[in-house]
XYZ file of C-alpha atoms in Angstrom:
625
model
C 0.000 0.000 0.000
C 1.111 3.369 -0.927
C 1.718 6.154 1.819
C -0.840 8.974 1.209
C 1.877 11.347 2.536
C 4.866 9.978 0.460
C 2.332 10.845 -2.650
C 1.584 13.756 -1.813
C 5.701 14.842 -1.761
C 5.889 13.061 -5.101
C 3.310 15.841 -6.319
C 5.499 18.656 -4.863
C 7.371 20.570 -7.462
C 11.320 20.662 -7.333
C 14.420 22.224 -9.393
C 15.182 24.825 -11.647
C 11.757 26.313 -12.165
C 10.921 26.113 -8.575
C 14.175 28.453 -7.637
C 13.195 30.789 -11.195
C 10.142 31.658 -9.531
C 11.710 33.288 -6.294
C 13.534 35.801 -9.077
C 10.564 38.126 -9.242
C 10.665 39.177 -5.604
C 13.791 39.397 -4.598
C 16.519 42.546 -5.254
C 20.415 43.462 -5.380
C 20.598 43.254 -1.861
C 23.478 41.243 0.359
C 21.785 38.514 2.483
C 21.100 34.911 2.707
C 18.912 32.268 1.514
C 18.139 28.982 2.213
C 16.942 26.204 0.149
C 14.917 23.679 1.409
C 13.541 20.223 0.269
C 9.728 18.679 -0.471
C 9.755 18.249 3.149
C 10.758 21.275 4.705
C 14.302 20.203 5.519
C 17.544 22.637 4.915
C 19.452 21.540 2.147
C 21.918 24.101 2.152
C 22.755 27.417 3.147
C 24.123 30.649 1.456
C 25.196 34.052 1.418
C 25.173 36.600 -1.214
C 26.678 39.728 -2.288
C 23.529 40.116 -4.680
C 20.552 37.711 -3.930
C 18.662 37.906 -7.257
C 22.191 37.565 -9.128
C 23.072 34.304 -6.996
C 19.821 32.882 -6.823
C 19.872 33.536 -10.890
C 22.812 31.414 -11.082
C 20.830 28.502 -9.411
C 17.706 28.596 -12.155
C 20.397 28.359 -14.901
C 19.511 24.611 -16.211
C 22.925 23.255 -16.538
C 26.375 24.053 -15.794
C 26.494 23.002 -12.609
C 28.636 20.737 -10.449
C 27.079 16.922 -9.962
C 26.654 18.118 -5.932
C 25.122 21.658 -6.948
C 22.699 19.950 -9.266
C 21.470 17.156 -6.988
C 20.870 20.210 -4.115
C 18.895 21.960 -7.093
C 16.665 18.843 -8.227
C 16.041 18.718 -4.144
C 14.760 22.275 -4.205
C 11.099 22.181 -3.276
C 11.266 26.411 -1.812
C 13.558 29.085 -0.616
C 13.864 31.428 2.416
C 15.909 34.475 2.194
C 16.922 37.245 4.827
C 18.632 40.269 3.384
C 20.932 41.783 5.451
C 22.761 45.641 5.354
C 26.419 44.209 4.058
C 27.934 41.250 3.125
C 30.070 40.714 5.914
C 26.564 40.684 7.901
C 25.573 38.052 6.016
C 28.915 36.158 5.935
C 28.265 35.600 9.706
C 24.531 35.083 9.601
C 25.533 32.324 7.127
C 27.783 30.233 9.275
C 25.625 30.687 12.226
C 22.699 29.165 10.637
C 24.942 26.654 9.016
C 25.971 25.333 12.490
C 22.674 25.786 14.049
C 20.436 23.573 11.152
C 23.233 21.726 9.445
C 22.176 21.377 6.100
C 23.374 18.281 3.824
C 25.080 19.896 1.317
C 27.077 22.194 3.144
C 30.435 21.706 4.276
C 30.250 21.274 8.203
C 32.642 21.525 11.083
C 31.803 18.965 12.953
C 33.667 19.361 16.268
C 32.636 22.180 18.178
C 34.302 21.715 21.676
C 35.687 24.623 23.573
C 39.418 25.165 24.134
C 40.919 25.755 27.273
C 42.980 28.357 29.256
C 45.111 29.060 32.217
C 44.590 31.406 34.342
C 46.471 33.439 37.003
C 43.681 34.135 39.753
C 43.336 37.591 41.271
C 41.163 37.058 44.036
C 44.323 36.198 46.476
C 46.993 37.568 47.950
C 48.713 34.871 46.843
C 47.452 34.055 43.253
C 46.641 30.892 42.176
C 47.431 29.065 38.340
C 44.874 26.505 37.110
C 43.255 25.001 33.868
C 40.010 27.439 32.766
C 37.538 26.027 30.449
C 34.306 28.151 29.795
C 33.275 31.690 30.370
C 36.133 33.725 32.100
C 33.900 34.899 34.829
C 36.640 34.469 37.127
C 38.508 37.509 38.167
C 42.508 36.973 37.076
C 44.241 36.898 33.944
C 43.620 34.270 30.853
C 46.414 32.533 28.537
C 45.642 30.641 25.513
C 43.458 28.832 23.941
C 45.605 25.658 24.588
C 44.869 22.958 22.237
C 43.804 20.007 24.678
C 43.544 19.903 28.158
C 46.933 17.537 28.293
C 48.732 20.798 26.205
C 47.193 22.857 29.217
C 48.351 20.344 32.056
C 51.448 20.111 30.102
C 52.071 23.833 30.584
C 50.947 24.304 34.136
C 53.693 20.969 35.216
C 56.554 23.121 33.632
C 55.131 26.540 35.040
C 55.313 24.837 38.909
C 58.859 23.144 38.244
C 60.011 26.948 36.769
C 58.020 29.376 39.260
C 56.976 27.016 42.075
C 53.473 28.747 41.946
C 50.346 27.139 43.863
C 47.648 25.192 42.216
C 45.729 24.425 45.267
C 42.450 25.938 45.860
C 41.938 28.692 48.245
C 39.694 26.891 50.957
C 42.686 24.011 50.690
C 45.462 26.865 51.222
C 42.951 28.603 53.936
C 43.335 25.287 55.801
C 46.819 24.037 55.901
C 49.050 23.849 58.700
C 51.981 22.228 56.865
C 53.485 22.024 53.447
C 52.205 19.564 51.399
C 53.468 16.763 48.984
C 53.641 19.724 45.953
C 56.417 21.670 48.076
C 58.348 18.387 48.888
C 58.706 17.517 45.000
C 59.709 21.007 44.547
C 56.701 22.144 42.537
C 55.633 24.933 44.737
C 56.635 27.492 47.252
C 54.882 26.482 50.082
C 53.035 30.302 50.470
C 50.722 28.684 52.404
C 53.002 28.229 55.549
C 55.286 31.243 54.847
C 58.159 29.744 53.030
C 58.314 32.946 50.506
C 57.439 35.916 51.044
C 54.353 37.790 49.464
C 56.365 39.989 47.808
C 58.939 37.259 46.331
C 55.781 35.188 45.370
C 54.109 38.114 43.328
C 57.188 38.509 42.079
C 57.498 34.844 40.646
C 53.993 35.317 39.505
C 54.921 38.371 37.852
C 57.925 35.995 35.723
C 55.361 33.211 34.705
C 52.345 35.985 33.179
C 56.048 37.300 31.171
C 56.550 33.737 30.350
C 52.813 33.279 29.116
C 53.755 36.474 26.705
C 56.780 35.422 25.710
C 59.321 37.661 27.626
C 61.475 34.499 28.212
C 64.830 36.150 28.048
C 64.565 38.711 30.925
C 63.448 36.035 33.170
C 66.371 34.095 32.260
C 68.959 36.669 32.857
C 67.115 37.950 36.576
C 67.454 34.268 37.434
C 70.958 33.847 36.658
C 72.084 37.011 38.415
C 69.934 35.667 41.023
C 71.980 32.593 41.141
C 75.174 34.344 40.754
C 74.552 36.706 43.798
C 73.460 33.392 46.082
C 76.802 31.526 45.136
C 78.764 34.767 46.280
C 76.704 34.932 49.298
C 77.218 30.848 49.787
C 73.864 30.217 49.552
C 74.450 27.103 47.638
C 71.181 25.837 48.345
C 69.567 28.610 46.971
C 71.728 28.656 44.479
C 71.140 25.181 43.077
C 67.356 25.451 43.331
C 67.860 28.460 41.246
C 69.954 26.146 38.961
C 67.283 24.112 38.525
C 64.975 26.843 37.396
C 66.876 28.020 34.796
C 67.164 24.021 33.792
C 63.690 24.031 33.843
C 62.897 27.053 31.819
C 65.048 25.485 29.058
C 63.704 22.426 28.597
C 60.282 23.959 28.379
C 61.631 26.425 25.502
C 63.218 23.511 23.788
C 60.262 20.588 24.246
C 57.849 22.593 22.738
C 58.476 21.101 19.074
C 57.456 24.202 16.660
C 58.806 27.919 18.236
C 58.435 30.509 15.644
C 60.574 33.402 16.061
C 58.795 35.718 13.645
C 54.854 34.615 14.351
C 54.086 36.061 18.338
C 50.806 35.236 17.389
C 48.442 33.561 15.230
C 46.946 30.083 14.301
C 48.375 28.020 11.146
C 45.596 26.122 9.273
C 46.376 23.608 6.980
C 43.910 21.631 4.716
C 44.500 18.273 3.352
C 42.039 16.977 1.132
C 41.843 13.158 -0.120
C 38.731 10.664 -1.534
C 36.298 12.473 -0.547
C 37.051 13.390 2.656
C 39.213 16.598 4.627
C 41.369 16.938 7.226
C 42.050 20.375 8.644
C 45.281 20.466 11.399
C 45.201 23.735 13.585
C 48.180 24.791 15.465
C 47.934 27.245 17.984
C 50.759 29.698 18.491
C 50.583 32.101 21.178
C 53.657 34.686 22.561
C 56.274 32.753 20.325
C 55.194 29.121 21.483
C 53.481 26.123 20.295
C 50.346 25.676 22.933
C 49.452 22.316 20.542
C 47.578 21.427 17.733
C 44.049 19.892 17.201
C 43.130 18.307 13.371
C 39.243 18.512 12.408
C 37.502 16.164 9.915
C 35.097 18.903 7.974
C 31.984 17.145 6.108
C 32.658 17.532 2.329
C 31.354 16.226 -0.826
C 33.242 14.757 -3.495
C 33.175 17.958 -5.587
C 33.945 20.526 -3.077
C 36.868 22.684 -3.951
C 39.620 23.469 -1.328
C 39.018 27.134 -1.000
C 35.563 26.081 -0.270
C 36.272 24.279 2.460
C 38.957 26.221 3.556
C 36.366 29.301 3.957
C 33.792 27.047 5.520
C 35.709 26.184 8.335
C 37.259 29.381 9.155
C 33.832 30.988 9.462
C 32.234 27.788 11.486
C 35.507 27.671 13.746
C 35.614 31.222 14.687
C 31.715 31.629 14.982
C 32.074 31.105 18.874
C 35.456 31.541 19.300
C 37.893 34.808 19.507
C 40.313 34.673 16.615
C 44.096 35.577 16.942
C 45.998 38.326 15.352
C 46.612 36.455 12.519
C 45.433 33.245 10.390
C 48.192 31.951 8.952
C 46.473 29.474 5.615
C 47.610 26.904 3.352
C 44.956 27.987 0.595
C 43.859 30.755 -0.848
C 39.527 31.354 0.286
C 37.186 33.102 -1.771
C 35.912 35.734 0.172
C 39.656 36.273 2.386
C 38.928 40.511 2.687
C 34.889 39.376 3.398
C 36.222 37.189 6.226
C 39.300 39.036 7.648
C 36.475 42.244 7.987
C 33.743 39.565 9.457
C 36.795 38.396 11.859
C 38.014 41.841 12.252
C 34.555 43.199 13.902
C 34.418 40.466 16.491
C 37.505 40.817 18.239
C 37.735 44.207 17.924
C 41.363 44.714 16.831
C 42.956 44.034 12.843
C 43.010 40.074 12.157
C 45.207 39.310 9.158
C 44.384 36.314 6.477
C 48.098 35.067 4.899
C 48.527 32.713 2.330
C 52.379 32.529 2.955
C 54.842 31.663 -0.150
C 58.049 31.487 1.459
C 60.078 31.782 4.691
C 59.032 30.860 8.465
C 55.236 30.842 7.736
C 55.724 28.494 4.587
C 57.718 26.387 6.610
C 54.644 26.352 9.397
C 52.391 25.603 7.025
C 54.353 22.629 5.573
C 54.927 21.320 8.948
C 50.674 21.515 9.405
C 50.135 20.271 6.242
C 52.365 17.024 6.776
C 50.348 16.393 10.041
C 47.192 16.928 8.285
C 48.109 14.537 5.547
C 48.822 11.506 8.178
C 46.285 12.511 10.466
C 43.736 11.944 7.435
C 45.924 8.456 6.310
C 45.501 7.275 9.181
C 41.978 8.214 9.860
C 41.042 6.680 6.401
C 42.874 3.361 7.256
C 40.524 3.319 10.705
C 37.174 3.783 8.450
C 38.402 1.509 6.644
C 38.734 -1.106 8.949
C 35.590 0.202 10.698
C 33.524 -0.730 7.682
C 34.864 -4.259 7.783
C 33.853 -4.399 11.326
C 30.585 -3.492 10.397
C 30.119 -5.863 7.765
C 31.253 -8.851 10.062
C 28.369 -7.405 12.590
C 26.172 -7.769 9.757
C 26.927 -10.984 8.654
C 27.899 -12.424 12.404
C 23.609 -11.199 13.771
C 21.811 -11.765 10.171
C 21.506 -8.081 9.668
C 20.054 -7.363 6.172
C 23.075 -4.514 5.857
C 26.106 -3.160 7.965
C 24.917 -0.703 10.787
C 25.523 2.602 10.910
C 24.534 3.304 14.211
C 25.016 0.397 17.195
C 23.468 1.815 20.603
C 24.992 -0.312 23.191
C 22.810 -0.182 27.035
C 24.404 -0.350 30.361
C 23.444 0.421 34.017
C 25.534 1.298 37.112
C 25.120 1.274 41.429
C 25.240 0.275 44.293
C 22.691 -1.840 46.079
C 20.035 0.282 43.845
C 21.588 3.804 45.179
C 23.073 6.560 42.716
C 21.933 4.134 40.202
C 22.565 5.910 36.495
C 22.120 4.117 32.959
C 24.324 4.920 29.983
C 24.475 4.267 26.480
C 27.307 4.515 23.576
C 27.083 4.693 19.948
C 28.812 3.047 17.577
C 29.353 4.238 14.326
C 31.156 3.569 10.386
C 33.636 5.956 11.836
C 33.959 4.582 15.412
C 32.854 5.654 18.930
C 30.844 8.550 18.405
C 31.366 10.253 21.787
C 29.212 13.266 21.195
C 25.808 10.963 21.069
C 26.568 9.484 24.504
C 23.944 9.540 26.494
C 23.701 9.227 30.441
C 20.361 8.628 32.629
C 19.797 9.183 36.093
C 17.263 6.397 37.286
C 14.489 8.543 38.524
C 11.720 5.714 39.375
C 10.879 5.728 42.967
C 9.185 2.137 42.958
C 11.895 0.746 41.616
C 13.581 -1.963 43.695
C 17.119 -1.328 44.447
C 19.011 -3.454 42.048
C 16.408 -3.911 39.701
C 18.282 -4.055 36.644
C 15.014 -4.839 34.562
C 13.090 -1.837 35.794
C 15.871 0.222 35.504
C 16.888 -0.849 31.687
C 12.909 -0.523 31.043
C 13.274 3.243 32.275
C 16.343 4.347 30.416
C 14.611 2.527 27.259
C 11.272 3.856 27.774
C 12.599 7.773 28.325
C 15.238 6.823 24.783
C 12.779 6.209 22.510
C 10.140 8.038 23.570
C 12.194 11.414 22.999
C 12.930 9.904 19.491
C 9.530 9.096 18.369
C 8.991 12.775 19.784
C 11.791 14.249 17.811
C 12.483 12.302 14.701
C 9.004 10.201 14.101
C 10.240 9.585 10.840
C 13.547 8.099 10.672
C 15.027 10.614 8.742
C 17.558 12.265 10.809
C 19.918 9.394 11.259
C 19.504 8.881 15.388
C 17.618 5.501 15.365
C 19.611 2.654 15.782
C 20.512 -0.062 13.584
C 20.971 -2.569 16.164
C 21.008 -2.759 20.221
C 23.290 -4.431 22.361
C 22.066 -5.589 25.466
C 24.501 -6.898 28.424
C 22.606 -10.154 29.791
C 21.035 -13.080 28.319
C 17.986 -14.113 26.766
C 15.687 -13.125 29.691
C 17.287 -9.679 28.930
C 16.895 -9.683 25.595
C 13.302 -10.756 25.735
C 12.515 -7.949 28.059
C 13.834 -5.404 26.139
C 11.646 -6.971 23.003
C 8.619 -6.527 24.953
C 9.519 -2.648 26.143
C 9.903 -2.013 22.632
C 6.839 -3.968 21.941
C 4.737 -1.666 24.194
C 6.604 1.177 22.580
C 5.006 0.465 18.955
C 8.930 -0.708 17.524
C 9.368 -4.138 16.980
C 11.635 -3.335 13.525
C 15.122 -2.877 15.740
C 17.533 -6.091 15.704
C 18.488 -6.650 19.257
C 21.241 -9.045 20.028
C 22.237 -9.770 24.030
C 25.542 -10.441 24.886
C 26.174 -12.520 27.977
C 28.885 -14.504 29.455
C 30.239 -17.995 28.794
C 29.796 -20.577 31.577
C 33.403 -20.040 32.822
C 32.285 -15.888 32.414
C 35.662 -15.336 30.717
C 36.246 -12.425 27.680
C 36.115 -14.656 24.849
C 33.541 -17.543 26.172
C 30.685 -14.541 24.987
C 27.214 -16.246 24.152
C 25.155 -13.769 21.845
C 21.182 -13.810 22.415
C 18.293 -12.692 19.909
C 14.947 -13.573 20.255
C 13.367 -16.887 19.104
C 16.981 -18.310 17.958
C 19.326 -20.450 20.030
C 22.399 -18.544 21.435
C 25.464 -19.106 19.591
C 29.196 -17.905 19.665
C 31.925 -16.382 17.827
C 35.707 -17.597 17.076
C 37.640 -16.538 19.662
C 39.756 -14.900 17.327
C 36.852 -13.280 15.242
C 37.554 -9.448 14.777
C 33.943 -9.064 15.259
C 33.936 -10.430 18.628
C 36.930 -8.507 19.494
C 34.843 -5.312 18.873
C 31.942 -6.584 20.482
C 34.468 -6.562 23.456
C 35.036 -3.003 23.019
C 32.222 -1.862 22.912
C 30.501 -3.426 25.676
C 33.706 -2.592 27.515
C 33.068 0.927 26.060
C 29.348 1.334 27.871
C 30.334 -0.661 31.194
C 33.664 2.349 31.453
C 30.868 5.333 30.742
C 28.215 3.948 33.173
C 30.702 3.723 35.686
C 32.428 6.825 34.849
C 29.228 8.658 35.481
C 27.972 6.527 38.465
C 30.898 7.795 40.174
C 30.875 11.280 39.228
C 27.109 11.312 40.735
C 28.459 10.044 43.640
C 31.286 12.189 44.043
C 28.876 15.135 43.640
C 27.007 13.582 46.625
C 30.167 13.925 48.651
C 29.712 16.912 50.789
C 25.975 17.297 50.553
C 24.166 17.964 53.801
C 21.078 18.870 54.917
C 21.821 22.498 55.576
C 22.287 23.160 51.388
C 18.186 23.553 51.803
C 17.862 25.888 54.068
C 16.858 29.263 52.780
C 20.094 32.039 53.347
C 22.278 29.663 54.237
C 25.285 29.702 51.587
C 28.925 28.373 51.370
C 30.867 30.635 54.050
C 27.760 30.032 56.231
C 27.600 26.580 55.735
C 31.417 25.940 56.206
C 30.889 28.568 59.384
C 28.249 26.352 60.769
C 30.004 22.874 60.120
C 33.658 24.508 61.552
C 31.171 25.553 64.896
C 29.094 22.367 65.374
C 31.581 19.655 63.395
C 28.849 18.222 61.513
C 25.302 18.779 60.167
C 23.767 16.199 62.697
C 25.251 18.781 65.252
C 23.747 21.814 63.551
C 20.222 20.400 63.763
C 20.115 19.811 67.591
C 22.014 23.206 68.378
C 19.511 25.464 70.522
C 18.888 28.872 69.312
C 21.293 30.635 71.590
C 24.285 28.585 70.420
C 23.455 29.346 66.498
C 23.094 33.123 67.177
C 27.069 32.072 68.466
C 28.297 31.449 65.055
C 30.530 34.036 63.550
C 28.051 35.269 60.412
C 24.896 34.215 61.337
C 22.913 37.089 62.385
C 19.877 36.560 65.049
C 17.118 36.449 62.232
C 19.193 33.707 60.067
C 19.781 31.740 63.707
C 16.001 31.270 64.015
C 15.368 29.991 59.962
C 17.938 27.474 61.062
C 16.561 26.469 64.350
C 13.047 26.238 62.725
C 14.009 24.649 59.452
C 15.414 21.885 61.398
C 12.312 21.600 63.995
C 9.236 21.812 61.780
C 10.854 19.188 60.313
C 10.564 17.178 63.333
């Protein structure tokens, strides 16, 4: 039987006369259109110096590239929004390119943040630490760093050069005694007075120069530092101050790439290979490497570099501040569109270069190397991924390889801080931005009931997906689930997807041998007998992984909720009562339990608490019984 729906789309017109009808509204102006399928869906997304002229281009019957004229034969209707300049619409356009992601576009796909270090000004004694997020924090900001081991990797050398404190301030508030980071000579012990305040602003003063690259002055105080402690016969001093100046060098010399004519700027090299695009990013900040991250852009077959090239720039600095300069390995097509765009948001000149010769050439050969392997070896692992996915296929009885393998797990302890998880499998492996985590809500659930709690974490899944994507079309059902039990599991789950309306999803359980070794794996599915793998079968290998893969997340997450648990107390509900108070309060009493049998008298006691917040105290705890 025929869908109604589906033949009503069929009826829908599409293509080149579809788009030649839009030309008698629209005008000369900049702005940017959108053109959308039978369906309503975004198939790509544009910008414009002059809409009627580019939207002219698009009703032309022929000429086109075999990716432009697919997008064209897709057209069912167009949206524009005309902005006052291009640049305007330069930015509009990559915003609503990240926002919808349209098919034919090319799209950065990684979006994470980057992060920072920062010296904290809160203190008399400042503190350095990694910064991810919005710098709400009062101090001073270095980076971006490309990874949080580049950033770690930073703040190690920074203690073993400037022996500054990472501790927190409550920690350093508290102690009575050096600790473990003075012993191994990473800090100065400020804390208990081993250096003086104005010594230690002093070293704090050297490691913002560092962060700026002023490396040589701080190199020549130290060694007329150590100079003046030999004459003296400090030796002691002397040879810690030896070991600075070690220090300093080896961080100068293990940072790989140190450009002596590029302070600032990021190099951004594209590599581009069957069908597919590597991008490698290296960040370089006063004079130093702070790391490199690559990206995997989606592209078509027929994209052209410069397309790509000017895709990802505007996608990768949509949310992010951009440096002085980008430093390229292609030309774009709009470079004085973008460096104006880039320009506006930080406020100060950014500079595009396409660089010939010299340093920058020799960056950008360096990035573009990287760039090339990364993507070798990136091709190699889809490779192999597909292969993997075919063995899945033929291993279960799947009519065709998987593209998306949702894997189920659950995590407690006796039935408290219980959480469920699930991982996703993909053609291009773990795809760790689709992980989902579940806090077990149910409150008739009894603790350790792994079958109410799977039935929850399934019933909340696909409920939000028949919600969100009724159709199938968006690419988050799954292929096939893995469930960690036996058949009793896997007829379980059958019926909670039964009750749910979808019986269409393989479902294979995968449960221990009788000697519940790795290897011994018995695989489940409903009706059949179970059956095993070789033991040397790839595909049970990755079956391994990636129930390994869900049991790591669950209890990854199982502890962080109970970590977050740690230090909860009964006084975090009552009204006025805040963090100084509360660690007021607990430093009075010595616990909660005290708190809540205190009289009123001895509350009113506590440095902080005023008479009125005594009595919300006293009463919170007593209406309560």
């Amino acid at each position: 039987m025929t869908d109604s729906r589906d033949t009503h789309l069929e009826d829908v017109p599409t293509g080149h006369p579809v788009i030649q009808g839009y030309l008698k509204t629209l005008d000369t102006s900049p702005g940017v259109y959108r053109m959308l399928d039978a369906e309503s869906r975004v198939l790509y997304v544009g910008k414009a110096r002059n809409l009627r002229a580019r939207v002219g281009n698009y009703a032309r019957p022929s000429g086109h590239s075999p990716r432009i004229a697919r997008m064209i034969s897709n057209t069912a209707s167009m949206m524009f929004l005309t902005t006052r300049t291009e640049t305007e619409a330069l930015l509009l356009e990559q915003n609503l390119i990240k926002q919808l992601k349209p098919k034919f576009n090319v799209l950065l796909r990684d979006d994470k943040s980057f992060p920072n270090i920062l010296v904290t000004a809160d203190h008399d004694f400042p503190q350095i630490k990694k910064h991810r997020g919005a710098k709400k924090e009062k101090g001073s900001y270095y980076g971006p760093f490309a990874s949080a081991g580049a950033v770690n990797r930073t703040l190690n050398q920074l203690q073993r050069v400037f022996l500054l404190r990472d501790c927190s301030n409550a920690m350093f508030d508290s102690r009575t005694r050096p600790c473990l980071q003075y012993q191994i000579k990473r800090c100065s012990a400020p804390c208990v007075g081993k250096i003086a305040a104005d010594e230690y602003r002093q070293t704090v003063r050297d490691a913002e120069k560092f962060l700026t690259g002023k490396t040589t002055d701080i190199q020549a105080r130290l060694a007329a530092q150590m100079a003046a402690a030999s004459e003296a016969m400090e030796f002691e001093r002397a040879a810690a101050l030896r070991d600075r100046i070690k220090a300093l060098t080896q961080v100068q010399t293990a940072q790989g790439i140190n450009p002596k004519g590029v302070s600032e700027a990021d190099i951004i090299a594209l590599h581009m290979e069957g069908g597919q695009a590597c991008v490698q990013v290296f960040f370089i900040r006063a004079n130093q490497n702070w790391g490199n991250r690559d990206y995997y852009p989606r592209v078509g077959a027929d994209v052209d570099a410069a397309e790509v090239l000017e895709a990802f720039v505007g996608q990768f600095y949509d949310t992010r501040e951009p440096p002085r300069q980008l430093i390229l390995s292609n030309d774009i097509e709009n470079s004085d569109l973008m460096a104006d765009a880039l320009t506006g948001k930080l406020g100060r000149k950014v500079e595009l270069v396409v660089p010939r010769r010299g340093e920058k050439a020799e960056l950008i050969d360096s990035a573009l190397r990287n760039a090339r392997e990364s993507l070798a070896r990136k091709m190699a692992e889809t490779a192999t991924q597909a292969r993997l996915m075919k063995g899945v296929a033929e291993a279960f009885d799947l009519p065709k390889p998987p593209e998306r393998i949702e894997v189920y797990d659950n995590s407690h302890i006796q039935g408290a801080f219980a959480v469920g998880a699930m991982i996703v499998a993909g053609s291009e492996g773990f795809m760790k931005n689709q992980y989902r985590k579940f806090n077990i809500r149910g409150e008739d659930l009894t603790p350790g009931d792994d079958f109410g709690m799977m039935k929850e974490v399934l019933t909340r899944r696909f409920k939000r997906l028949k919600k969100e994507d009724p159709d199938r079309k968006e690419g988050h059902w799954p292929d096939l689930l893995l469930i960690d039990g036996g058949s009793g599991q896997v007829s379980a789950v059958r019926q909670i997807m039964r009750d749910f309306g979808v019986d269409d999803i393989p479902m294979v359980g995968v449960a221990k041998g009788l000697d519940r070794d790795a290897g011994k794996e018995e695989f489940h599915r409903t009706g059949q007998r179970p059956f095993a793998l070789r033991h040397n079968d790839p595909v049970l290998y990755f079956v391994q992984r990636m129930r390994d893969e869900a049991h790591r997340f669950a209890i990854g997450t199982h502890r962080a909720k109970r970590a977050k648990s740690v230090g909860v107390t009964p006084l975090d509900n009552v009204p006025g009562v805040g963090a100084a108070r509360k660690r007021a309060l607990l430093a009075h009493f010595g616990s909660a339990k005290a708190v809540s049998r205190a009289n009123l008298s001895d509350l009113k006691a506590v440095e902080g608490v005023s008479g009125a917040l005594a009595e919300k105290i006293y009463d919170y705890f007593h209406e309560r019984g």
